Short mmCIF file of C-alpha atoms in Angstrom, two decimals:
data_model
loop_
_atom_site.label_atom_id
_atom_site.label_comp_id
_atom_site.label_asym_id
_atom_site.label_seq_id
_atom_site.Cartn_x
_atom_site.Cartn_y
_atom_site.Cartn_z
CA MET A 1376 0.00 0.00 0.00
CA GLU A 1377 1.25 3.49 -0.82
CA TYR A 1378 0.75 6.01 1.97
CA ILE A 1379 2.38 9.04 0.39
CA HIS A 1380 3.04 10.18 -3.16
CA ASN A 1381 5.67 12.87 -3.73
CA PHE A 1382 4.97 14.97 -6.82
CA LYS A 1383 8.57 16.28 -6.94
CA ILE A 1384 7.28 19.86 -7.05
CA ASP A 1385 9.25 22.48 -5.13
CA PRO A 1386 6.70 24.03 -2.72
CA LEU A 1387 8.22 27.48 -3.25
CA THR A 1388 7.27 27.36 -6.94
CA ILE A 1389 3.54 27.07 -6.18
CA VAL A 1390 3.27 29.22 -3.04
CA SER A 1391 3.04 32.94 -3.77
CA ASN A 1392 5.94 35.16 -2.74
CA ASN A 1393 3.30 37.66 -1.58
CA TRP A 1394 1.65 35.29 0.88
CA LYS A 1395 2.42 36.30 4.46
CA ARG A 1396 3.70 33.07 5.89
CA PRO A 1397 2.70 32.69 9.56
CA PHE A 1398 5.76 30.85 10.87
CA ASP A 1399 7.29 33.97 12.42
CA LYS A 1400 4.46 33.91 14.98
CA GLU A 1401 5.32 31.98 18.13
CA GLN A 1402 2.08 30.07 18.33
CA TYR A 1403 0.76 26.75 17.15
CA PHE A 1404 -2.46 26.85 15.19
CA THR A 1405 -4.51 24.92 12.68
CA LYS A 1406 -7.06 26.87 10.73
CA TYR A 1407 -9.13 26.88 7.58
CA ILE A 1408 -8.20 29.76 5.32
CA PRO A 1409 -11.33 31.23 3.66
CA GLU A 1410 -9.27 33.22 1.13
CA TRP A 1411 -6.87 30.36 0.37
CA GLN A 1412 -6.31 31.61 -3.18
CA SER A 1413 -3.86 34.23 -1.81
CA ILE A 1414 -1.52 31.41 -0.75
CA PHE A 1415 -0.75 30.22 -4.27
CA THR A 1416 0.82 31.50 -7.48
CA GLN A 1417 -1.45 32.49 -10.36
CA ASP A 1418 -0.17 29.61 -12.51
CA PHE A 1419 -1.11 27.14 -9.77
CA LEU A 1420 -4.56 28.72 -9.40
CA ASP A 1421 -5.16 28.63 -13.16
CA VAL A 1422 -4.90 24.84 -13.03
CA PHE A 1423 -5.99 23.85 -9.51
CA GLU A 1424 -8.51 26.46 -8.29
CA ASP A 1425 -11.65 24.79 -9.68
CA HIS A 1426 -10.65 21.48 -8.09
CA ILE A 1427 -9.97 22.69 -4.54
CA LYS A 1428 -12.67 22.60 -1.87
CA ILE A 1429 -10.76 24.03 1.11
CA ALA A 1430 -7.26 24.68 2.37
CA MET A 1431 -5.95 24.53 5.92
CA VAL A 1432 -2.73 25.90 7.35
CA PHE A 1433 -0.84 24.18 10.15
CA ASN A 1434 1.62 26.60 11.74
CA LYS A 1435 4.25 25.35 14.18
CA PRO A 1436 6.73 27.77 15.73
CA LYS A 1437 10.36 26.90 16.32
CA ASN A 1438 11.02 24.36 19.11
CA TRP A 1439 7.31 23.54 19.56
CA ASN A 1440 7.05 19.76 19.78
CA GLU A 1441 3.72 18.88 21.40
CA THR A 1442 2.81 16.46 18.60
CA SER A 1443 6.08 14.62 19.10
CA LYS A 1444 4.76 13.29 22.42
CA GLY A 1445 2.67 10.69 20.63
CA ASN A 1446 -0.87 11.80 21.48
CA SER A 1447 -1.89 12.58 17.95
CA VAL A 1448 -2.66 9.47 15.86
CA HIS A 1449 -5.93 10.18 14.07
CA VAL A 1450 -8.10 9.72 10.97
CA ASP A 1451 -9.45 12.77 9.15
CA GLU A 1452 -13.20 13.38 9.17
CA GLY A 1453 -15.36 13.74 6.09
CA GLU A 1454 -14.75 10.25 4.68
CA ILE A 1455 -11.84 11.49 2.60
CA ILE A 1456 -8.86 9.31 1.74
CA CYS A 1457 -6.28 11.94 0.87
CA ALA A 1458 -4.98 15.46 1.32
CA MET A 1459 -2.39 17.32 -0.72
CA ASN A 1460 0.17 18.71 1.69
CA ILE A 1461 2.53 21.48 0.67
CA VAL A 1462 5.16 21.84 3.38
CA LEU A 1463 7.52 24.80 3.17
CA PRO A 1464 11.24 24.28 3.76
CA THR A 1465 12.35 24.27 7.40
CA THR A 1466 15.79 24.77 8.89
CA ASP A 1467 16.13 21.02 9.42
CA ASN A 1468 13.50 19.36 7.12
CA LEU A 1469 13.17 16.38 9.47
CA SER A 1470 9.45 16.07 10.24
CA LEU A 1471 8.05 12.58 9.77
CA MET A 1472 4.56 11.50 8.81
CA GLU A 1473 3.73 8.08 10.22
CA TRP A 1474 0.89 5.63 9.50
CA PHE A 1475 -0.30 2.94 11.89
CA HIS A 1476 -2.31 -0.24 12.20
CA THR A 1477 -4.54 -0.41 15.27
CA ASP A 1478 -7.43 -2.45 16.60
CA ILE A 1479 -9.20 0.79 17.61
CA ASP A 1480 -12.27 1.50 15.49
CA HIS A 1481 -11.48 4.25 13.01
CA LYS A 1482 -14.64 6.12 14.02
CA GLU A 1483 -13.07 6.63 17.44
CA LEU A 1484 -9.92 8.02 15.81
CA LEU A 1485 -11.80 10.69 13.85
CA ILE A 1486 -10.48 14.12 14.61
CA GLY A 1487 -13.11 16.82 14.27
CA SER A 1488 -15.97 18.63 15.88
CA ASN A 1489 -18.13 15.56 16.51
CA SER A 1490 -15.53 13.26 18.07
CA ASN A 1491 -14.37 12.47 21.59
CA TYR A 1492 -10.83 12.11 20.23
CA ALA A 1493 -9.11 14.42 22.74
CA ASP A 1494 -10.70 12.63 25.71
CA ARG A 1495 -9.48 9.26 24.46
CA TRP A 1496 -5.87 10.48 24.35
CA ASN A 1497 -5.87 12.40 27.60
CA GLY A 1498 -8.64 10.94 29.75
CA VAL A 1499 -8.73 8.23 32.40
CA ASN A 1500 -9.20 5.47 29.79
CA ALA A 1501 -6.57 6.87 27.44
CA TRP A 1502 -5.16 4.80 24.61
CA THR A 1503 -1.61 3.55 25.02
CA GLN A 1504 1.11 3.60 22.36
CA ASN A 1505 1.27 -0.21 22.28
CA ARG A 1506 -2.15 -0.17 20.54
CA PHE A 1507 -0.49 1.34 17.44
CA GLN A 1508 1.83 -0.59 15.12
CA LEU A 1509 3.92 1.53 12.73
CA LEU A 1510 3.23 0.67 9.08
CA HIS A 1511 5.19 3.37 7.24
CA GLN A 1512 6.98 6.66 7.81
CA SER A 1513 8.28 9.33 5.46
CA HIS A 1514 9.97 12.73 5.71
CA VAL A 1515 7.45 15.36 4.68
CA ASP A 1516 9.12 18.79 4.95
CA ASN A 1517 9.99 20.78 1.82
CA ALA A 1518 7.66 18.69 -0.33
CA SER A 1519 4.38 18.68 -2.25
CA THR A 1520 2.73 15.34 -1.58
CA LEU A 1521 -0.53 13.47 -1.57
CA VAL A 1522 -0.96 11.70 1.77
CA ARG A 1523 -3.38 9.08 3.08
CA VAL A 1524 -5.65 10.51 5.77
CA ASP A 1525 -8.05 7.56 6.05
CA VAL A 1526 -5.33 5.41 7.64
CA PRO A 1527 -4.44 6.29 11.27
CA HIS A 1528 -1.57 8.76 11.05
CA ARG A 1529 0.33 11.55 12.76
CA VAL A 1530 3.13 14.00 12.05
CA VAL A 1531 6.14 13.99 14.35
CA VAL A 1532 7.48 17.49 13.90
CA SER A 1533 11.06 18.67 13.77
CA GLN A 1534 12.36 21.55 15.88
CA GLY A 1535 12.37 24.10 13.03
CA ALA A 1536 9.42 26.43 12.46
CA ARG A 1537 7.05 24.65 10.10
CA VAL A 1538 4.15 25.53 7.82
CA CYS A 1539 2.00 22.88 6.14
CA ILE A 1540 -0.70 23.95 3.68
CA SER A 1541 -3.19 21.09 3.42
CA VAL A 1542 -5.48 21.10 0.39
CA ARG A 1543 -8.73 19.12 0.22
CA PHE A 1544 -10.24 18.46 -3.19
CA LYS A 1545 -13.85 18.76 -4.31
CA GLU A 1546 -13.55 15.31 -5.88
CA LYS A 1547 -14.23 12.62 -3.28
CA PHE A 1548 -11.92 9.75 -4.14
CA THR A 1549 -12.57 6.19 -3.05
CA VAL A 1550 -9.44 4.64 -4.59
CA TRP A 1551 -5.95 5.92 -3.75
CA SER A 1552 -4.51 5.32 -7.23
CA ASP A 1553 -7.34 7.38 -8.78
CA ALA A 1554 -6.46 10.27 -6.47
CA VAL A 1555 -2.77 10.08 -7.41
CA THR A 1556 -3.58 9.99 -11.14
CA TYR A 1557 -6.01 12.91 -10.82
CA VAL A 1558 -3.59 15.19 -8.95
CA GLU A 1559 -0.62 14.13 -11.11
CA SER A 1560 -2.59 15.15 -14.21
CA LEU A 1561 -3.15 18.59 -12.69
CA PHE A 1562 0.58 18.93 -11.99
CA GLN A 1563 1.34 17.81 -15.57
CA GLU A 1564 -0.88 20.60 -16.81
CA LEU A 1565 0.91 23.04 -14.50
CA ARG A 1566 4.32 21.91 -15.78
CA HIS A 1567 3.24 22.71 -19.34
CA LYS A 1568 2.11 26.26 -18.57
#
């Protein structure tokens, strides 16, 4: 099974030089960006804009490592199988995305507004790390990739300040290879602009 597909696209060629990157702020946040078009170059928008549903930005300041403590394995809500992550270069480029096998029902691992996910990691009956078997890991900084989000996963961050732009597509894929082919065709079109 493939968990990540690297499109070999330099993130700095598709992220606008005019976009005010948030990694100088010493705070961790995850947020949906309503005006996500301002993040990308015009060439990227010409090809991708009609295909994108939403974009999120994950901002991690330097030396912030809360997610490295292990309490973050999850499955994305919305019954989606993939996200396109564009991670800007960091000073160390060492963050890892990891995917796991577990006997825990995936519905319990959903991260989102309707889940009790946080309680299950931090509560009295918290999950333990031995319930999660590592399947695959890959470095994800300074890359434009398609990643599986329907398999339990987490990102173990490096110490450098880090920005990940996570794009969700309007197309709802059910087969991973179809998603890879679809996004690769968009990048092929971008390469020929």
